[in-house]
CSV table of C-alpha atoms in Angstrom, one decimal:
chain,number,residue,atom,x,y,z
A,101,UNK,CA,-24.2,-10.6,-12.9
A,102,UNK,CA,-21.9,-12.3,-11.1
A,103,UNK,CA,-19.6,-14.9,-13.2
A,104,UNK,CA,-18.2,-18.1,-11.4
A,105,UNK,CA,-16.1,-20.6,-13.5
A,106,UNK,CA,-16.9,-19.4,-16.9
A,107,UNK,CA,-20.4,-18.6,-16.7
A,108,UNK,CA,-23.3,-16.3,-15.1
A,109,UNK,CA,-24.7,-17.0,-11.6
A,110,UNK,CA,-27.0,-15.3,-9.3
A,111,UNK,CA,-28.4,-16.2,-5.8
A,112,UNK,CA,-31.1,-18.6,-6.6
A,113,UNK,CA,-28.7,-20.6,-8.4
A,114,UNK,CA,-26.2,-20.7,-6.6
A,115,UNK,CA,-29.0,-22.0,-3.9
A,116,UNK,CA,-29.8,-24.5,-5.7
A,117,UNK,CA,-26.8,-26.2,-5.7
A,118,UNK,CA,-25.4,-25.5,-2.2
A,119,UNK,CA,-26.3,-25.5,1.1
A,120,UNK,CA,-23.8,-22.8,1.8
A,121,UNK,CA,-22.0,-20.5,-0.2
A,122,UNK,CA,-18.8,-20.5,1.9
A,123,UNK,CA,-18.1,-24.0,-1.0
A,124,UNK,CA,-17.4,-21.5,-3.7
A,125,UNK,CA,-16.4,-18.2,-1.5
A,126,UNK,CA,-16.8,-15.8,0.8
A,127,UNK,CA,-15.0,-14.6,4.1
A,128,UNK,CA,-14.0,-16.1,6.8
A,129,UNK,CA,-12.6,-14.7,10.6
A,130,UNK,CA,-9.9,-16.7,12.4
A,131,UNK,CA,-7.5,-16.3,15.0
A,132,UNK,CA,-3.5,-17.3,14.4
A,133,UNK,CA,-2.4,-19.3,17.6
A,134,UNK,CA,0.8,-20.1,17.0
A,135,UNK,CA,4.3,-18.0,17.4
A,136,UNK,CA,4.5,-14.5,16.6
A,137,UNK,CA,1.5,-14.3,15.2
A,138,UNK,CA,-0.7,-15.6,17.6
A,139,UNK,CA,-3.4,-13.4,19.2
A,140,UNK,CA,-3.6,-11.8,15.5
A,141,UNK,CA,-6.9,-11.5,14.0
A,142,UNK,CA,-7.3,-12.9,10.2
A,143,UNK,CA,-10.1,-12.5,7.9
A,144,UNK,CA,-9.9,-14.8,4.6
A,145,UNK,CA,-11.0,-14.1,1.5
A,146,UNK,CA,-11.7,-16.7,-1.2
A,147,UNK,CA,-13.6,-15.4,-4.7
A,148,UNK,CA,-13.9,-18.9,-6.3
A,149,UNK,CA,-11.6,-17.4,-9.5
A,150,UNK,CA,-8.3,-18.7,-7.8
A,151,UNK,CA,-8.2,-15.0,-6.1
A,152,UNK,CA,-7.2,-15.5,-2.2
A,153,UNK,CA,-5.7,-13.0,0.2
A,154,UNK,CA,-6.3,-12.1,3.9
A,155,UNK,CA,-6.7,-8.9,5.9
A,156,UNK,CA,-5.0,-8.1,9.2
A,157,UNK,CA,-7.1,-7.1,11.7
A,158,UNK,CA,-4.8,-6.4,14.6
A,159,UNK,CA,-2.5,-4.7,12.4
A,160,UNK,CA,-4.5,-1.7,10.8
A,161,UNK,CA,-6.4,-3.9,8.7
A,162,UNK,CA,-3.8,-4.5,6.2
A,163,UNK,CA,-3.4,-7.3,3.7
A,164,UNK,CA,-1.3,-9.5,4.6
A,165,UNK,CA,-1.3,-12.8,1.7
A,166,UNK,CA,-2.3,-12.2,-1.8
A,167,UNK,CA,-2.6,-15.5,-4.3
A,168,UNK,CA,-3.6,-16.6,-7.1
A,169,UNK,CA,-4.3,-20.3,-8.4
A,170,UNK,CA,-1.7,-21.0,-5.8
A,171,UNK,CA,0.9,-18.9,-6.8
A,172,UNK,CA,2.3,-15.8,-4.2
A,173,UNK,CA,1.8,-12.4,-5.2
A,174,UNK,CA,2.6,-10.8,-1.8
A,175,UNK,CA,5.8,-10.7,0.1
A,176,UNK,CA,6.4,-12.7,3.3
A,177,UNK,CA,9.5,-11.1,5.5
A,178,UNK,CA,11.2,-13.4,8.1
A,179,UNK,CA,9.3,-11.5,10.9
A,180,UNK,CA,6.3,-12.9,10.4
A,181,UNK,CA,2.8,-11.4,11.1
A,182,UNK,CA,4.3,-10.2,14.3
A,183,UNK,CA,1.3,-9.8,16.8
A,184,UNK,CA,1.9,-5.3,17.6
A,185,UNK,CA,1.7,-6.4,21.5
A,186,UNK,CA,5.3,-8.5,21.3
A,187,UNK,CA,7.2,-5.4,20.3
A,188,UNK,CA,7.9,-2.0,20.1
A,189,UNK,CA,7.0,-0.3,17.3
A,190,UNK,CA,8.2,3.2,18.2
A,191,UNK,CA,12.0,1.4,19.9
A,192,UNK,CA,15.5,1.0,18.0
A,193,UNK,CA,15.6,4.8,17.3
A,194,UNK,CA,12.7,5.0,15.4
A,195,UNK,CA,12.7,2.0,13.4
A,196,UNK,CA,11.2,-1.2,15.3
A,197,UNK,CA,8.4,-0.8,12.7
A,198,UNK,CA,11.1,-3.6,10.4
A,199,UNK,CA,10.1,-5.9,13.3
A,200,UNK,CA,6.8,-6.7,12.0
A,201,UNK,CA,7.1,-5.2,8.4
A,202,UNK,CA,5.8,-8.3,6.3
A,203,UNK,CA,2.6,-9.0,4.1
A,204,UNK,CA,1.2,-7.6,0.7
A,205,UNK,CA,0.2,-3.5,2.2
A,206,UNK,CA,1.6,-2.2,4.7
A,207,UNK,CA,-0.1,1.4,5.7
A,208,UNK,CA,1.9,4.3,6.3
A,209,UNK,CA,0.6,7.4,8.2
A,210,UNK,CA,-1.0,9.0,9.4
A,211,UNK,CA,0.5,12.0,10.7
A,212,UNK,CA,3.9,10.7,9.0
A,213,UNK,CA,5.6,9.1,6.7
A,214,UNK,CA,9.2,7.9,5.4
A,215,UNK,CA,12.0,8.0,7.8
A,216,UNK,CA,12.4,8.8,12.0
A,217,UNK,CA,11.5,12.7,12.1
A,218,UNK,CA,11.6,14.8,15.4
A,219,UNK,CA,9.1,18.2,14.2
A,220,UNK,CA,7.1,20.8,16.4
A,221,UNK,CA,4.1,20.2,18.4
A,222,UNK,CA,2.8,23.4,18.9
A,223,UNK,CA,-0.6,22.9,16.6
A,224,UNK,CA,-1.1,20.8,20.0
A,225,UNK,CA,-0.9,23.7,22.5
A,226,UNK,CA,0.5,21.8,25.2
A,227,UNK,CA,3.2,23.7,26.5
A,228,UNK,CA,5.0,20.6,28.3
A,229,UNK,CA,5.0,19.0,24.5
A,230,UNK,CA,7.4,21.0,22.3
A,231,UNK,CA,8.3,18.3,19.5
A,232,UNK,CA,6.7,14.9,18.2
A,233,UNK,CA,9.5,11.9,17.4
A,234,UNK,CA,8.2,9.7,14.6
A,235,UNK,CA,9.7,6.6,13.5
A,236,UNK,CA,9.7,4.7,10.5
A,237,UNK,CA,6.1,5.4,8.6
A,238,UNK,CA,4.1,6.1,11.2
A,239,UNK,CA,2.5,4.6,13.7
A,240,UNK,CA,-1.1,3.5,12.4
A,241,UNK,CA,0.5,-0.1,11.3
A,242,UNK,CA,0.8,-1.3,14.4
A,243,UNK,CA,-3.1,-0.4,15.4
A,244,UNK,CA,-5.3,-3.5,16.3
A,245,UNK,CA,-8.8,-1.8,14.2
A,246,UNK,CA,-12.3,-2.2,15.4
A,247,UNK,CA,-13.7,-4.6,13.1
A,248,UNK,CA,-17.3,-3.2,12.1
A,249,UNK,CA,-18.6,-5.8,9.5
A,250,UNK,CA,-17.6,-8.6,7.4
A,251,UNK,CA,-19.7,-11.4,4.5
A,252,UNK,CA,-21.0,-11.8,1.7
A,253,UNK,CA,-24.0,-9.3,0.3
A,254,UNK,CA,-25.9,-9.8,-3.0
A,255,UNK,CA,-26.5,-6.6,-4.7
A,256,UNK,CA,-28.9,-7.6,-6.9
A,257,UNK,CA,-26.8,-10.4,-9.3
A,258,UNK,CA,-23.8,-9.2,-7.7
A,259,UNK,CA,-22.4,-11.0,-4.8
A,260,UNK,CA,-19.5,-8.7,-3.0
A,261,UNK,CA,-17.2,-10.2,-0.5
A,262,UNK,CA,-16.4,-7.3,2.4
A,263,UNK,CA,-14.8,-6.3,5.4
A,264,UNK,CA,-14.7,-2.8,6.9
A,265,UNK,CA,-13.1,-1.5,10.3
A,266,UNK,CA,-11.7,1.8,12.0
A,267,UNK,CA,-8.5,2.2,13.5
A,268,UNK,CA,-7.9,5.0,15.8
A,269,UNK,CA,-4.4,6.7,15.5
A,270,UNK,CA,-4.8,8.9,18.8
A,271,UNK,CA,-3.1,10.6,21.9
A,272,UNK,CA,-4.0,13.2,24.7
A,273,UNK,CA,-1.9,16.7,24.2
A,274,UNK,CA,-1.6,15.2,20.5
A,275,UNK,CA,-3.2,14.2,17.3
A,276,UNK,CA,-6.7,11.9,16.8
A,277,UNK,CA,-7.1,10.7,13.6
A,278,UNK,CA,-9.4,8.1,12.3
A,279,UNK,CA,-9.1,5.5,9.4
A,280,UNK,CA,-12.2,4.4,8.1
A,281,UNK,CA,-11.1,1.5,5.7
A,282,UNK,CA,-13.5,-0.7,3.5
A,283,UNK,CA,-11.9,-3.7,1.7
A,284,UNK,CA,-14.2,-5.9,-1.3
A,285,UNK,CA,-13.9,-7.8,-3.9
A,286,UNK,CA,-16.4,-9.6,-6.0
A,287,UNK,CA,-17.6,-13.1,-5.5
A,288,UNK,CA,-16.1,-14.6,-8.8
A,289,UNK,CA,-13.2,-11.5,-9.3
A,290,UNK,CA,-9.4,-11.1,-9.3
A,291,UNK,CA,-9.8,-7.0,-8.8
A,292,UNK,CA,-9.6,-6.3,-4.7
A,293,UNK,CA,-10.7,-2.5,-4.2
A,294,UNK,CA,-9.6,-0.6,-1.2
A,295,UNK,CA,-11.7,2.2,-0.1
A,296,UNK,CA,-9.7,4.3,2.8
A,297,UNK,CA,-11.0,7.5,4.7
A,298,UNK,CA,-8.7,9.7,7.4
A,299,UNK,CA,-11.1,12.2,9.6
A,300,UNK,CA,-9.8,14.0,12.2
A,301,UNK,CA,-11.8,13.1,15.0
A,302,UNK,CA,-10.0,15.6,17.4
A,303,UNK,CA,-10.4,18.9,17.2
A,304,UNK,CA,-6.6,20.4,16.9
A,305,UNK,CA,-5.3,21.2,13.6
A,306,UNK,CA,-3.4,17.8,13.0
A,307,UNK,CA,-0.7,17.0,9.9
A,308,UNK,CA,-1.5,14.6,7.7
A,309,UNK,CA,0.3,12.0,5.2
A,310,UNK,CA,-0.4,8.6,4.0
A,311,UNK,CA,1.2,6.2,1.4
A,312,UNK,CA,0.8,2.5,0.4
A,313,UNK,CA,3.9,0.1,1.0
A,314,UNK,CA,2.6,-2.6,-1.7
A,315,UNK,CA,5.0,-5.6,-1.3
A,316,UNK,CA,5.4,-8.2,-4.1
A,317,UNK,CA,7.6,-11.2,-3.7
A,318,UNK,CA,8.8,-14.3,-5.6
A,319,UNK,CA,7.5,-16.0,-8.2
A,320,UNK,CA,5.6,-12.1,-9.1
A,321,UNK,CA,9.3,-10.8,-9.0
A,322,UNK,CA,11.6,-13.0,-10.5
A,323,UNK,CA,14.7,-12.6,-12.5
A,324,UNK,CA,13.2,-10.6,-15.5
A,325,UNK,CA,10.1,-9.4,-13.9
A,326,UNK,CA,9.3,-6.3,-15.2
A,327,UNK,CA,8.1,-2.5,-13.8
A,328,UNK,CA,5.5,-0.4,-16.1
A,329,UNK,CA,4.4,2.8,-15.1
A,330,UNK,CA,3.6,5.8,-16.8
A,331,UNK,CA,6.0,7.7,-15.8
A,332,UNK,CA,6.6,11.4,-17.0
A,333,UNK,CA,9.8,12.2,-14.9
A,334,UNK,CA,12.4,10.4,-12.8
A,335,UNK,CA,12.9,13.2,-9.9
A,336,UNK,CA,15.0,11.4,-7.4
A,337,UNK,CA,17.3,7.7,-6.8
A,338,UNK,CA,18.4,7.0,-3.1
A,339,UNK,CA,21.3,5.6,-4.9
A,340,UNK,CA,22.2,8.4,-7.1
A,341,UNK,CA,25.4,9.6,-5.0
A,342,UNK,CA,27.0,5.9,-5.6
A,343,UNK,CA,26.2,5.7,-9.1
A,344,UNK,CA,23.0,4.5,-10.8
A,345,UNK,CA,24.5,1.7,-11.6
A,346,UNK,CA,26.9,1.0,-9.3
A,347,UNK,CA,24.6,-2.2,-8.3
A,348,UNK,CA,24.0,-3.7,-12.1
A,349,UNK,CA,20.4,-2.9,-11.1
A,350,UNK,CA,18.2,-0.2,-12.8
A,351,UNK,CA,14.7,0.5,-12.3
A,352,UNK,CA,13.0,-1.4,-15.4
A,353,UNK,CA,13.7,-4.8,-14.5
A,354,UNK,CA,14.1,-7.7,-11.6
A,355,UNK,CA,17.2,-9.6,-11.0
A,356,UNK,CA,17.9,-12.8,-9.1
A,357,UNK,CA,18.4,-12.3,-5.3
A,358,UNK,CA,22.0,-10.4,-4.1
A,359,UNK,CA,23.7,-11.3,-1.3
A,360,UNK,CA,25.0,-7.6,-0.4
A,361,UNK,CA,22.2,-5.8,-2.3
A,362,UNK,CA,21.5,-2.4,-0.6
A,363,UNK,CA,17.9,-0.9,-1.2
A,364,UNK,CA,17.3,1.2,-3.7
A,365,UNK,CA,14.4,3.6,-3.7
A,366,UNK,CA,13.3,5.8,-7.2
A,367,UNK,CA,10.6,8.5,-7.3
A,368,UNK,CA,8.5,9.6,-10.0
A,369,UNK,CA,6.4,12.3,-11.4
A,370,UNK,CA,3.7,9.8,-12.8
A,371,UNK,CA,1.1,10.3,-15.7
A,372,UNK,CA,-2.6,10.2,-15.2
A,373,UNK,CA,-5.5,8.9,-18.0
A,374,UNK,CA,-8.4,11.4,-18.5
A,375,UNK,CA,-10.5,9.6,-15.5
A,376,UNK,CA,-7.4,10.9,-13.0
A,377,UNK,CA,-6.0,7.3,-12.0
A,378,UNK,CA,-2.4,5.6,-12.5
A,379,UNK,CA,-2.1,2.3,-12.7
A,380,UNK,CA,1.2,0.5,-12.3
A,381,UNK,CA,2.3,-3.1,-12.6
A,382,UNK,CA,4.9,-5.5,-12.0
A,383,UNK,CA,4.7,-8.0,-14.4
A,384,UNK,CA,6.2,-12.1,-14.6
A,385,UNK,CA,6.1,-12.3,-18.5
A,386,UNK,CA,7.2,-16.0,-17.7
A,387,UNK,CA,4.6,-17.6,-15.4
A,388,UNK,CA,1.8,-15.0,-17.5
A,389,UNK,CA,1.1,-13.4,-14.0
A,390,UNK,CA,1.3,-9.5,-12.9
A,391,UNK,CA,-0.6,-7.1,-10.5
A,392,UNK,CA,-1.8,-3.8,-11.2
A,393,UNK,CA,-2.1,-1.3,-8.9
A,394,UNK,CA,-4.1,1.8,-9.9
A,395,UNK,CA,-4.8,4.9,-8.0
A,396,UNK,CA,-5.9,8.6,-8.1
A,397,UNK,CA,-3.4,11.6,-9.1
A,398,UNK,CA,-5.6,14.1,-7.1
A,399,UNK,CA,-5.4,11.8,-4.0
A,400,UNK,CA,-1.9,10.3,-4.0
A,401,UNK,CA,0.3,12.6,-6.4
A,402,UNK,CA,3.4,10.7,-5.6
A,403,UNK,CA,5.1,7.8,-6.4
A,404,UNK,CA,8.1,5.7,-5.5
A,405,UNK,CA,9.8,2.5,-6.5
A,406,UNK,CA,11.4,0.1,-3.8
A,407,UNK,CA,14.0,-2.5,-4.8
A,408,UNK,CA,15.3,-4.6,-1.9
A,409,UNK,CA,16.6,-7.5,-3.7
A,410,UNK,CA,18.7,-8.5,-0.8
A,411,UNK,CA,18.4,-12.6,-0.7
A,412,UNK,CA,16.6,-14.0,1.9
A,413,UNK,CA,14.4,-10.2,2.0
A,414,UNK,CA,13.8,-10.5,-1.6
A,415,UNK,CA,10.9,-7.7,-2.2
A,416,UNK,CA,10.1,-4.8,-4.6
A,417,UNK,CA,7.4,-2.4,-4.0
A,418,UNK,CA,4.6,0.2,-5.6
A,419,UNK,CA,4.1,2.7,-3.3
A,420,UNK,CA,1.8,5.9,-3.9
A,421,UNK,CA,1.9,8.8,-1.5
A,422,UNK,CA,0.5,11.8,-0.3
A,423,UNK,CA,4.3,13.4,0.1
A,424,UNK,CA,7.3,13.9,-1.7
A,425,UNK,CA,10.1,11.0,-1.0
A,426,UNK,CA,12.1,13.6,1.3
A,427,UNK,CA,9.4,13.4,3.9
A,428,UNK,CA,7.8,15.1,6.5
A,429,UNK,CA,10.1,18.3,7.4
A,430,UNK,CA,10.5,18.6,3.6
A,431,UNK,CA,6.4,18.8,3.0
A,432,UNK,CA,6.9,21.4,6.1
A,433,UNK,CA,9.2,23.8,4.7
A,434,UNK,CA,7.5,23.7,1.2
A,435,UNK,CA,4.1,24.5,2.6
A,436,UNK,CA,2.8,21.0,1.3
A,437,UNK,CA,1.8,19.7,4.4
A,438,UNK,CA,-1.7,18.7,4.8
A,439,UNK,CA,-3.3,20.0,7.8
A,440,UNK,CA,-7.2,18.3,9.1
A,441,UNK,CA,-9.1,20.9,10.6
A,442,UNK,CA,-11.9,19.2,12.8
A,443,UNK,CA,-13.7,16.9,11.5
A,444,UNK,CA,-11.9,17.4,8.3
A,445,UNK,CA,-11.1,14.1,5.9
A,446,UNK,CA,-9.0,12.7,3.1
A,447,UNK,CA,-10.3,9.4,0.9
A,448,UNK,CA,-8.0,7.7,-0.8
A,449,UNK,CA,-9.7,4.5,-3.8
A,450,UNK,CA,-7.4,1.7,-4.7
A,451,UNK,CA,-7.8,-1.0,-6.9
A,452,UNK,CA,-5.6,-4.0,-6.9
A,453,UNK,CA,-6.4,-6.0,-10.0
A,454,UNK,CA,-4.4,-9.3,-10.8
A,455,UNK,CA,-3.5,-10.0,-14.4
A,456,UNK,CA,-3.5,-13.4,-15.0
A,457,UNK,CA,-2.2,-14.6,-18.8
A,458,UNK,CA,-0.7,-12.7,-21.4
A,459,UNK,CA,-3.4,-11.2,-22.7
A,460,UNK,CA,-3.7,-9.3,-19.9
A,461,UNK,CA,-0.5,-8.3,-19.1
A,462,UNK,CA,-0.9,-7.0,-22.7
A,463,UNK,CA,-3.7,-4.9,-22.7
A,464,UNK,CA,-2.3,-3.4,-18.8
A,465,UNK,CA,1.3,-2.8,-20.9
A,466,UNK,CA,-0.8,-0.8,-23.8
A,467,UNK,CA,-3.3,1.3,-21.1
A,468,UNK,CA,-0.1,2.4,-18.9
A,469,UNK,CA,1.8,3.0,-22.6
A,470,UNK,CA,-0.8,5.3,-24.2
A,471,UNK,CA,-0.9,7.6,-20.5
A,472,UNK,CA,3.2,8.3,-20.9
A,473,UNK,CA,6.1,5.9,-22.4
A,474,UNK,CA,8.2,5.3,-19.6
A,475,UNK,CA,12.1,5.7,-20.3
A,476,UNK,CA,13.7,3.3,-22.4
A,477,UNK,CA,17.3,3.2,-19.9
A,478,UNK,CA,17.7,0.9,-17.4
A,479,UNK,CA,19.2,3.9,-15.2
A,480,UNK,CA,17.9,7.1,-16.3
A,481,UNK,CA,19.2,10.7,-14.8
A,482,UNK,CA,16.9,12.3,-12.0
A,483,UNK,CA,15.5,15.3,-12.5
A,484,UNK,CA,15.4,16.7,-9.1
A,485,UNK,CA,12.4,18.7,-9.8
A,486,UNK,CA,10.1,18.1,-6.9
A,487,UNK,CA,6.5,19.6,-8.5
A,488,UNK,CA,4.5,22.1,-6.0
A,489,UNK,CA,1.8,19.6,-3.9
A,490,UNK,CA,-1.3,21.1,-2.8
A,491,UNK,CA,-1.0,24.5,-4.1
A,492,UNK,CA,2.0,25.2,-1.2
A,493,UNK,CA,-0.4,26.7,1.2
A,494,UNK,CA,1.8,27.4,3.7
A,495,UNK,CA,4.6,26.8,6.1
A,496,UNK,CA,2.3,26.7,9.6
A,497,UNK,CA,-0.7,25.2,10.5
């Protein structure tokens, strides 16, 4: 049964003391007018626990605000929620995507990930098309998505708050790929669960790779904050080559904004519990507030750690992924890239649960505990041991 503030409710009450249920939650569709934003596309979500955040349309349905009882949990850049028509995504060698890079997930894919790339074409077949160039992440983030459906259902007692969409990632002489995303969250919760699905719609054999860019900002990160994971090896720090700690900053905890802070990225072989899911959370043992973010080993096997604590762009992120942290010529050469056949898909279940008190933030630091202690330093040595992804199956498509 559905709970709303502190006790059990169902339709019929709830009925009874309503003319509409958009008083305590549900969603809402608007259009931002104004600035960069406007011509975007917004659907808002309220759950009545304190729980707000909205979903990008026009920008691959992402989420762009995340809140609770008023305070941030998502990032805002100084881009904005740049409307994808008033730039180009693909320009500044390969890296306009930081024009409109901004919001709580930001979707990366789907035929690429990480840095700009330049790699063959020829699972294409189009002789005039030798080589693909792909900027920063991919290219689905800047994808307005066909918006399918979006309310408020009862499910017997249960009252789910939804939105669901495709965005089409396509080209002629290239790849079509389809992402079939579903977003809900119950009337009453603080848990939003992502349900994504890539199909190749075309029918050449097209590369795949996907990874969540989950942004948390101020007061979430704060001097303090801290990073739990269960992590079972520290393979790689984009930062090694200077010095792990040539910035005061390790991976375990937030400081306070630096004004010539330089990004620092970690990757990890993470743990799994016995149902196959990782959570991780960043946690403000101060304000009693923290998000968890748990996901599925056998879907996303990776995992990295941003750090951009660069005043003014103050940010750190979770970010699971299909790929290893060295990219897309790297999964190449290894055999680990993922290659759709037609009609072939990939589904990928998130859950994004906010832990609100310390009780929670207790019982999330005990589950990711008991999967794997994470290490005790501050800046601990990478590995460099990359594991094997998808049974190496082969360098070609």
């Amino acid at each position: 049964m559905t709970n709303l503030y502190g006790k059990p409710v169902n339709a019929a009450m709830l009925a009874e003391r309503t003319g509409s249920l958009a008083q305590f939650g549900g969603v809402r569709l608007v259009t931002l007018e104004n600035g960069v934003e406007r011509g975007i596309r917004m659907l808002e979500f309220h759950t009545g626990s304190g729980l707000y955040f909205t979903v990008l349309v026009d920008r691959a349905m992402d989420i762009a605000e995340v809140s609770h009882n008023g305070r941030a949990i998502g990032w805002h850049s100084p881009t904005g929620f740049r409307h994808p028509g008033l730039h180009d995504h693909e320009g500044e060698q390969g890296i306009g995507w930081v024009r409109s890079f901004s919001g709580f997930l930001s979707t990366c894919g789907l035929d690429h990930i990480l840095g700009p790339e330049e790699v063959s074409a020829e699972n294409y077949n189009y002789p005039y098309r030798k080589s693909v160039q792909h900027g920063l992440h991919g290219r689905i983030g800047s994808i307005p998505a066909k918006l399918s459906g979006y309310g408020e259902r009862w499910e017997g007692n249960r009252c789910i708050l939804f939105a669901e969409g495709v965005v089409a990632q396509a080209a002629v002489f290239g790849e079509v790929l389809h992402l079939h995303r579903r977003i809900e969250v119950d009337l009453g919760g603080n848990e939003i669960r992502l349900t994504d699905r890539v199909v190749n719609a075309g029918f050449a054999k097209t590369p795949h790779m996907f990874f969540y860019h989950v942004n948390l900002g101020y007061p979430v990160i704060d001097e303090g904050s801290r990073y739990l994971a269960p992590i079972r090896d520290v393979i790689w720090a984009s930062h090694e080559g200077k010095g792990l700690q040539s910035q005061g900053v390790g991976y375990q905890r937030c400081p306070t904004p630096q004004a010539n802070f330089r990004e620092q990225v970690w990757a990890y072989e993470m743990a799994a519990n016995s149902k196959g899911s990782v959570p991780v959370a960043v946690v403000n043992d101060r304000l009693g507030l923290g998000i968890c973010v748990e996901t599925r080993k056998d879907q996303l096997p990776c995992a990295y750690q941003w750090q951009n604590f660069l005043a003014g762009h103050y940010v750190m992120a979770i970010e699971p992924s299909t790929h290893h942290i060295k990219g897309n010529s790297f999964a190449r050469e290894r055999g680990e890239m993922i290659w759709l056949d037609a009609g072939e898909e990939r589904s990928y279940d998130t859950k994004f649960t906010v832990l609100d008190g310390v009780d929670e933030i207790a019982k999330a630091e005990k589950l990711i505990s008991s999967i794997a202690k994470q290490p005790d330093n501050d800046y601990p040595k990478p590995s460099g041991k990359f594991v094997p992804l998808y049974g190496s199956r082969g360098k070609t498509p």
